[in-house]
Amino acid sequence: MSNGKWFIICLSIILIAVLMVPGPVAHCQPQIPVPRIGVSVDAAETPEDVAFSLQVLFLLTVLSLAPAILIMLTSFTRVIVILSFIRSAMGTQQMPPNQVLIGLALFLTFFIMMPVGNQINEEAIQPYLAQEITQEQAIERAKVPLREFMLKHTRNKDLALFVSMSGNNPSETIDEIPTRVIVPAFIISELKTAFQIGFLLYVPFIIIDMVVASTLMSMGMMMLPPVMISLPFKILLFIMVDGWNLVVRTIISGFK
């Protein structure tokens, strides 16, 4: 073996030995501390600790029930059902995607429920944060705007159904009807209204499907799917009438 190869082998061994031995430079480098995360549960020693623990539990409970509250007590049910009917009537399969429809329904719900939210914030949340009222009083005040909203959009027939099935006196006033009776009546009323609007949305698109199908049959094109031909016409009709603007305006004006 030549002297050049021996020199390269010896130099490589020396470099490996130097890198493996910690030098003073390695001790000078700052060490990044690794955080330690832990959850501890200690006994409450003061009444303030007990109250804070109960508030945290109440907040976690509300957060876990937030999706159900959003669906059951707001306009979300009617909005998402109508938007789903539009997609089904047009026959565009998964276009717009579910994420888009749910996002649009959420923001429309926030827009529709903004007056109710502002009233709850002014009459319940802000006084509670300022320690002017108790937690029970804040909950009772927050229920009033929601009850008014639900009763405004609940049919008397549906409300009477659940009042009679709950065993309450039908001659009770509106203020005496419990919230557990108003919520299911409000939901089925919203579903009926959404299905009525969905039926009206289906009519023009069904007419287009019938015209296209009859035209293809008269031309002898039995093997050509009518949906393939009618879909562009339905999209064109929806664009010409500015469908999204019209549908959103109808949804919002239905809650005024």
mmCIF file of C-alpha atoms in Angstrom:
data_model
loop_
_atom_site.group_PDB
_atom_site.id
_atom_site.type_symbol
_atom_site.label_atom_id
_atom_site.label_comp_id
_atom_site.label_asym_id
_atom_site.label_seq_id
_atom_site.Cartn_x
_atom_site.Cartn_y
_atom_site.Cartn_z
ATOM 1 C CA MET A 1 0.000 0.000 0.000
ATOM 2 C CA SER A 2 1.366 3.436 -0.949
ATOM 3 C CA ASN A 3 2.288 6.087 1.574
ATOM 4 C CA GLY A 4 -0.579 8.320 0.336
ATOM 5 C CA LYS A 5 -3.220 5.721 1.221
ATOM 6 C CA TRP A 6 -1.688 5.130 4.672
ATOM 7 C CA PHE A 7 -1.727 8.871 5.291
ATOM 8 C CA ILE A 8 -5.438 9.158 4.388
ATOM 9 C CA ILE A 9 -6.350 6.186 6.651
ATOM 10 C CA CYS A 10 -4.437 7.599 9.641
ATOM 11 C CA LEU A 11 -5.982 11.052 9.166
ATOM 12 C CA SER A 12 -9.503 9.570 9.103
ATOM 13 C CA ILE A 13 -8.877 7.646 12.349
ATOM 14 C CA ILE A 14 -7.612 10.813 14.068
ATOM 15 C CA LEU A 15 -10.654 12.849 12.929
ATOM 16 C CA ILE A 16 -13.073 10.175 14.186
ATOM 17 C CA ALA A 17 -11.333 10.053 17.559
ATOM 18 C CA VAL A 18 -11.435 13.861 17.900
ATOM 19 C CA LEU A 19 -15.157 14.001 17.083
ATOM 20 C CA MET A 20 -16.006 11.281 19.597
ATOM 21 C CA VAL A 21 -14.189 12.954 22.497
ATOM 22 C CA PRO A 22 -16.224 15.879 23.992
ATOM 23 C CA GLY A 23 -14.130 19.003 24.009
ATOM 24 C CA PRO A 24 -14.524 22.308 25.818
ATOM 25 C CA VAL A 25 -16.529 23.723 22.902
ATOM 26 C CA ALA A 26 -19.327 21.232 23.496
ATOM 27 C CA HIS A 27 -19.644 22.374 27.117
ATOM 28 C CA CYS A 28 -19.959 26.002 26.063
ATOM 29 C CA GLN A 29 -23.044 25.390 23.906
ATOM 30 C CA PRO A 30 -26.296 26.469 25.608
ATOM 31 C CA GLN A 31 -28.575 23.595 26.501
ATOM 32 C CA ILE A 32 -32.241 23.899 25.503
ATOM 33 C CA PRO A 33 -34.434 22.972 28.472
ATOM 34 C CA VAL A 34 -37.090 20.353 27.862
ATOM 35 C CA PRO A 35 -40.408 21.370 29.446
ATOM 36 C CA ARG A 36 -42.126 19.012 31.845
ATOM 37 C CA ILE A 37 -45.905 18.933 31.565
ATOM 38 C CA GLY A 38 -47.976 17.586 34.378
ATOM 39 C CA VAL A 39 -51.524 17.730 35.671
ATOM 40 C CA SER A 40 -52.088 17.688 39.401
ATOM 41 C CA VAL A 41 -55.293 17.656 41.403
ATOM 42 C CA ASP A 42 -55.015 19.115 44.897
ATOM 43 C CA ALA A 43 -57.595 19.586 47.597
ATOM 44 C CA ALA A 44 -59.346 22.969 47.655
ATOM 45 C CA GLU A 45 -58.438 24.920 50.765
ATOM 46 C CA THR A 46 -60.592 28.039 50.394
ATOM 47 C CA PRO A 47 -64.134 28.706 49.129
ATOM 48 C CA GLU A 48 -62.626 30.654 46.232
ATOM 49 C CA ASP A 49 -60.804 27.518 45.072
ATOM 50 C CA VAL A 50 -64.050 25.549 45.168
ATOM 51 C CA ALA A 51 -65.871 28.203 43.144
ATOM 52 C CA PHE A 52 -63.074 28.339 40.588
ATOM 53 C CA SER A 53 -63.080 24.543 40.220
ATOM 54 C CA LEU A 54 -66.833 24.531 39.655
ATOM 55 C CA GLN A 55 -66.509 27.277 37.042
ATOM 56 C CA VAL A 56 -63.853 25.259 35.192
ATOM 57 C CA LEU A 57 -66.070 22.152 35.235
ATOM 58 C CA PHE A 58 -69.032 24.175 34.000
ATOM 59 C CA LEU A 59 -66.916 25.662 31.187
ATOM 60 C CA LEU A 60 -65.692 22.220 30.096
ATOM 61 C CA THR A 61 -69.267 20.936 30.111
ATOM 62 C CA VAL A 62 -70.446 23.827 27.938
ATOM 63 C CA LEU A 63 -67.574 23.277 25.495
ATOM 64 C CA SER A 64 -68.401 19.575 25.192
ATOM 65 C CA LEU A 65 -72.062 20.398 24.525
ATOM 66 C CA ALA A 66 -71.311 23.314 22.192
ATOM 67 C CA PRO A 67 -71.972 21.366 18.932
ATOM 68 C CA ALA A 68 -75.339 20.163 20.218
ATOM 69 C CA ILE A 69 -76.231 23.663 21.440
ATOM 70 C CA LEU A 70 -75.260 25.130 18.079
ATOM 71 C CA ILE A 71 -77.400 22.644 16.164
ATOM 72 C CA MET A 72 -80.417 22.552 18.474
ATOM 73 C CA LEU A 73 -80.851 26.152 19.598
ATOM 74 C CA THR A 74 -79.842 28.193 16.542
ATOM 75 C CA SER A 75 -80.653 28.532 12.858
ATOM 76 C CA PHE A 76 -77.928 26.066 11.859
ATOM 77 C CA THR A 77 -80.346 23.184 11.253
ATOM 78 C CA ARG A 78 -82.449 25.037 8.689
ATOM 79 C CA VAL A 79 -79.411 26.510 6.914
ATOM 80 C CA ILE A 80 -77.466 23.269 6.490
ATOM 81 C CA VAL A 81 -80.539 21.307 5.344
ATOM 82 C CA ILE A 82 -81.376 23.927 2.687
ATOM 83 C CA LEU A 83 -77.785 24.005 1.425
ATOM 84 C CA SER A 84 -77.763 20.207 1.230
ATOM 85 C CA PHE A 85 -81.009 20.280 -0.776
ATOM 86 C CA ILE A 86 -79.431 22.694 -3.247
ATOM 87 C CA ARG A 87 -76.509 20.380 -3.891
ATOM 88 C CA SER A 88 -78.783 17.362 -4.247
ATOM 89 C CA ALA A 89 -81.184 19.171 -6.588
ATOM 90 C CA MET A 90 -78.370 20.273 -8.877
ATOM 91 C CA GLY A 91 -76.872 16.785 -8.890
ATOM 92 C CA THR A 92 -73.301 17.998 -8.498
ATOM 93 C CA GLN A 93 -72.409 15.073 -6.203
ATOM 94 C CA GLN A 94 -69.817 16.396 -3.716
ATOM 95 C CA MET A 95 -69.504 19.890 -5.159
ATOM 96 C CA PRO A 96 -69.444 22.120 -3.135
ATOM 97 C CA PRO A 97 -67.695 19.851 -0.590
ATOM 98 C CA ASN A 98 -69.147 19.215 2.842
ATOM 99 C CA GLN A 99 -66.521 21.436 4.463
ATOM 100 C CA VAL A 100 -67.617 24.390 2.333
ATOM 101 C CA LEU A 101 -71.315 23.860 3.065
ATOM 102 C CA ILE A 102 -70.728 23.485 6.810
ATOM 103 C CA GLY A 103 -68.464 26.545 6.883
ATOM 104 C CA LEU A 104 -71.036 28.629 4.991
ATOM 105 C CA ALA A 105 -73.792 27.383 7.302
ATOM 106 C CA LEU A 106 -71.728 28.301 10.363
ATOM 107 C CA PHE A 107 -71.049 31.851 9.225
ATOM 108 C CA LEU A 108 -74.672 32.346 8.167
ATOM 109 C CA THR A 109 -75.697 31.088 11.616
ATOM 110 C CA PHE A 110 -73.344 33.592 13.273
ATOM 111 C CA PHE A 111 -74.811 36.381 11.125
ATOM 112 C CA ILE A 112 -78.413 35.409 11.885
ATOM 113 C CA MET A 113 -77.838 34.864 15.604
ATOM 114 C CA MET A 114 -75.781 38.039 16.120
ATOM 115 C CA PRO A 115 -78.673 40.090 17.638
ATOM 116 C CA VAL A 116 -79.411 37.248 20.065
ATOM 117 C CA GLY A 117 -75.727 36.931 20.927
ATOM 118 C CA ASN A 118 -75.385 40.662 21.533
ATOM 119 C CA GLN A 119 -78.395 40.617 23.833
ATOM 120 C CA ILE A 120 -76.986 37.674 25.803
ATOM 121 C CA ASN A 121 -73.634 39.420 26.075
ATOM 122 C CA GLU A 122 -75.142 42.672 27.345
ATOM 123 C CA GLU A 123 -77.686 41.186 29.759
ATOM 124 C CA ALA A 124 -75.900 38.075 31.048
ATOM 125 C CA ILE A 125 -72.200 37.743 30.243
ATOM 126 C CA GLN A 126 -70.959 41.280 30.943
ATOM 127 C CA PRO A 127 -72.850 41.645 34.264
ATOM 128 C CA TYR A 128 -71.547 38.236 35.325
ATOM 129 C CA LEU A 129 -67.945 39.147 34.445
ATOM 130 C CA ALA A 130 -68.381 42.383 36.378
ATOM 131 C CA GLN A 131 -69.590 40.280 39.355
ATOM 132 C CA GLU A 132 -72.918 42.113 39.416
ATOM 133 C CA ILE A 133 -74.972 38.921 39.176
ATOM 134 C CA THR A 134 -74.462 35.290 40.139
ATOM 135 C CA GLN A 135 -73.898 32.401 37.780
ATOM 136 C CA GLU A 136 -77.481 31.165 38.148
ATOM 137 C CA GLN A 137 -78.828 34.618 37.316
ATOM 138 C CA ALA A 138 -76.575 34.818 34.266
ATOM 139 C CA ILE A 139 -77.889 31.486 32.978
ATOM 140 C CA GLU A 140 -81.491 32.557 33.483
ATOM 141 C CA ARG A 141 -80.885 35.847 31.680
ATOM 142 C CA ALA A 142 -79.111 34.088 28.809
ATOM 143 C CA LYS A 143 -82.049 31.723 28.314
ATOM 144 C CA VAL A 144 -84.539 34.542 27.721
ATOM 145 C CA PRO A 145 -83.261 35.720 24.262
ATOM 146 C CA LEU A 146 -82.829 32.128 23.085
ATOM 147 C CA ARG A 147 -86.352 31.211 24.164
ATOM 148 C CA GLU A 148 -87.760 34.261 22.380
ATOM 149 C CA PHE A 149 -85.875 33.328 19.201
ATOM 150 C CA MET A 150 -87.032 29.715 19.277
ATOM 151 C CA LEU A 151 -90.649 30.575 20.101
ATOM 152 C CA LYS A 152 -90.723 33.089 17.240
ATOM 153 C CA HIS A 153 -89.867 30.348 14.727
ATOM 154 C CA THR A 154 -91.808 27.463 16.295
ATOM 155 C CA ARG A 155 -95.209 26.462 14.978
ATOM 156 C CA ASN A 156 -98.038 26.382 17.486
ATOM 157 C CA LYS A 157 -98.958 22.861 16.387
ATOM 158 C CA ASP A 158 -95.497 21.510 17.176
ATOM 159 C CA LEU A 159 -95.360 23.366 20.470
ATOM 160 C CA ALA A 160 -98.780 22.038 21.481
ATOM 161 C CA LEU A 161 -97.647 18.503 20.613
ATOM 162 C CA PHE A 162 -94.723 18.513 23.033
ATOM 163 C CA VAL A 163 -96.648 20.404 25.703
ATOM 164 C CA SER A 164 -99.334 17.732 25.691
ATOM 165 C CA MET A 165 -96.799 14.875 25.603
ATOM 166 C CA SER A 166 -94.813 16.371 28.499
ATOM 167 C CA GLY A 167 -97.873 16.307 30.730
ATOM 168 C CA ASN A 168 -97.983 20.056 31.268
ATOM 169 C CA ASN A 169 -101.171 22.065 31.308
ATOM 170 C CA PRO A 170 -101.973 23.289 27.756
ATOM 171 C CA SER A 171 -103.416 26.497 29.215
ATOM 172 C CA GLU A 172 -100.010 27.557 30.552
ATOM 173 C CA THR A 173 -98.546 30.854 29.387
ATOM 174 C CA ILE A 174 -95.491 31.008 27.160
ATOM 175 C CA ASP A 175 -93.232 31.959 30.046
ATOM 176 C CA GLU A 176 -94.317 28.884 32.008
ATOM 177 C CA ILE A 177 -93.427 26.418 29.244
ATOM 178 C CA PRO A 178 -90.104 24.738 30.113
ATOM 179 C CA THR A 179 -87.166 25.030 27.730
ATOM 180 C CA ARG A 180 -86.957 21.231 27.365
ATOM 181 C CA VAL A 181 -90.350 21.383 25.645
ATOM 182 C CA ILE A 182 -89.513 24.350 23.397
ATOM 183 C CA VAL A 183 -86.269 22.881 21.998
ATOM 184 C CA PRO A 184 -87.704 19.747 20.242
ATOM 185 C CA ALA A 185 -90.698 21.739 18.979
ATOM 186 C CA PHE A 186 -88.303 24.303 17.518
ATOM 187 C CA ILE A 187 -86.217 21.604 15.828
ATOM 188 C CA ILE A 188 -89.096 19.873 14.025
ATOM 189 C CA SER A 189 -90.473 23.259 12.982
ATOM 190 C CA GLU A 190 -87.099 24.145 11.483
ATOM 191 C CA LEU A 191 -86.966 20.811 9.670
ATOM 192 C CA LYS A 192 -90.406 21.316 8.143
ATOM 193 C CA THR A 193 -89.517 24.835 6.981
ATOM 194 C CA ALA A 194 -86.236 23.587 5.496
ATOM 195 C CA PHE A 195 -88.001 20.768 3.636
ATOM 196 C CA GLN A 196 -90.588 23.191 2.257
ATOM 197 C CA ILE A 197 -87.838 25.420 0.865
ATOM 198 C CA GLY A 198 -86.002 22.357 -0.424
ATOM 199 C CA PHE A 199 -89.090 21.238 -2.350
ATOM 200 C CA LEU A 200 -89.330 24.627 -4.038
ATOM 201 C CA LEU A 201 -85.643 24.413 -4.934
ATOM 202 C CA TYR A 202 -86.116 21.016 -6.545
ATOM 203 C CA VAL A 203 -88.924 22.080 -8.909
ATOM 204 C CA PRO A 204 -86.941 24.038 -11.569
ATOM 205 C CA PHE A 205 -84.162 21.451 -11.690
ATOM 206 C CA ILE A 206 -86.666 18.586 -12.073
ATOM 207 C CA ILE A 207 -88.245 20.444 -15.018
ATOM 208 C CA ILE A 208 -84.839 20.673 -16.686
ATOM 209 C CA ASP A 209 -84.279 16.924 -16.148
ATOM 210 C CA MET A 210 -87.684 16.100 -17.652
ATOM 211 C CA VAL A 211 -87.131 18.299 -20.711
ATOM 212 C CA VAL A 212 -83.675 16.845 -21.357
ATOM 213 C CA ALA A 213 -84.870 13.261 -20.854
ATOM 214 C CA SER A 214 -87.844 13.683 -23.213
ATOM 215 C CA THR A 215 -85.607 15.337 -25.820
ATOM 216 C CA LEU A 216 -83.090 12.501 -25.720
ATOM 217 C CA MET A 217 -85.858 9.903 -26.011
ATOM 218 C CA SER A 218 -87.369 11.673 -29.018
ATOM 219 C CA MET A 219 -83.951 11.701 -30.681
ATOM 220 C CA GLY A 220 -83.469 7.986 -29.995
ATOM 221 C CA MET A 221 -80.510 8.450 -27.664
ATOM 222 C CA MET A 222 -81.598 5.875 -25.114
ATOM 223 C CA MET A 223 -78.111 4.967 -23.946
ATOM 224 C CA LEU A 224 -76.999 8.556 -23.178
ATOM 225 C CA PRO A 225 -77.522 9.412 -19.469
ATOM 226 C CA PRO A 226 -79.827 12.462 -19.194
ATOM 227 C CA VAL A 227 -77.947 13.648 -16.098
ATOM 228 C CA MET A 228 -74.810 14.183 -18.154
ATOM 229 C CA ILE A 229 -76.670 16.566 -20.457
ATOM 230 C CA SER A 230 -78.905 18.283 -17.889
ATOM 231 C CA LEU A 231 -76.150 19.081 -15.388
ATOM 232 C CA PRO A 232 -74.580 21.919 -17.443
ATOM 233 C CA PHE A 233 -78.034 23.429 -18.025
ATOM 234 C CA LYS A 234 -78.838 23.302 -14.305
ATOM 235 C CA ILE A 235 -75.541 24.975 -13.441
ATOM 236 C CA LEU A 236 -76.195 27.598 -16.136
ATOM 237 C CA LEU A 237 -79.679 28.274 -14.735
ATOM 238 C CA PHE A 238 -78.279 28.602 -11.218
ATOM 239 C CA ILE A 239 -75.678 31.087 -12.433
ATOM 240 C CA MET A 240 -78.131 33.150 -14.494
ATOM 241 C CA VAL A 241 -80.529 33.664 -11.567
ATOM 242 C CA ASP A 242 -77.601 34.316 -9.172
ATOM 243 C CA GLY A 243 -78.642 31.305 -7.154
ATOM 244 C CA TRP A 244 -76.379 31.677 -4.126
ATOM 245 C CA ASN A 245 -77.411 35.267 -3.599
ATOM 246 C CA LEU A 246 -81.076 34.343 -3.932
ATOM 247 C CA VAL A 247 -80.876 31.351 -1.589
ATOM 248 C CA VAL A 248 -78.872 33.149 1.093
ATOM 249 C CA ARG A 249 -81.245 36.112 0.953
ATOM 250 C CA THR A 250 -84.210 33.767 1.360
ATOM 251 C CA ILE A 251 -82.617 32.021 4.332
ATOM 252 C CA ILE A 252 -81.728 35.244 6.153
ATOM 253 C CA SER A 253 -85.030 36.960 5.437
ATOM 254 C CA GLY A 254 -86.847 33.903 6.824
ATOM 255 C CA PHE A 255 -85.477 34.712 10.281
ATOM 256 C CA LYS A 256 -86.339 38.408 10.246
#
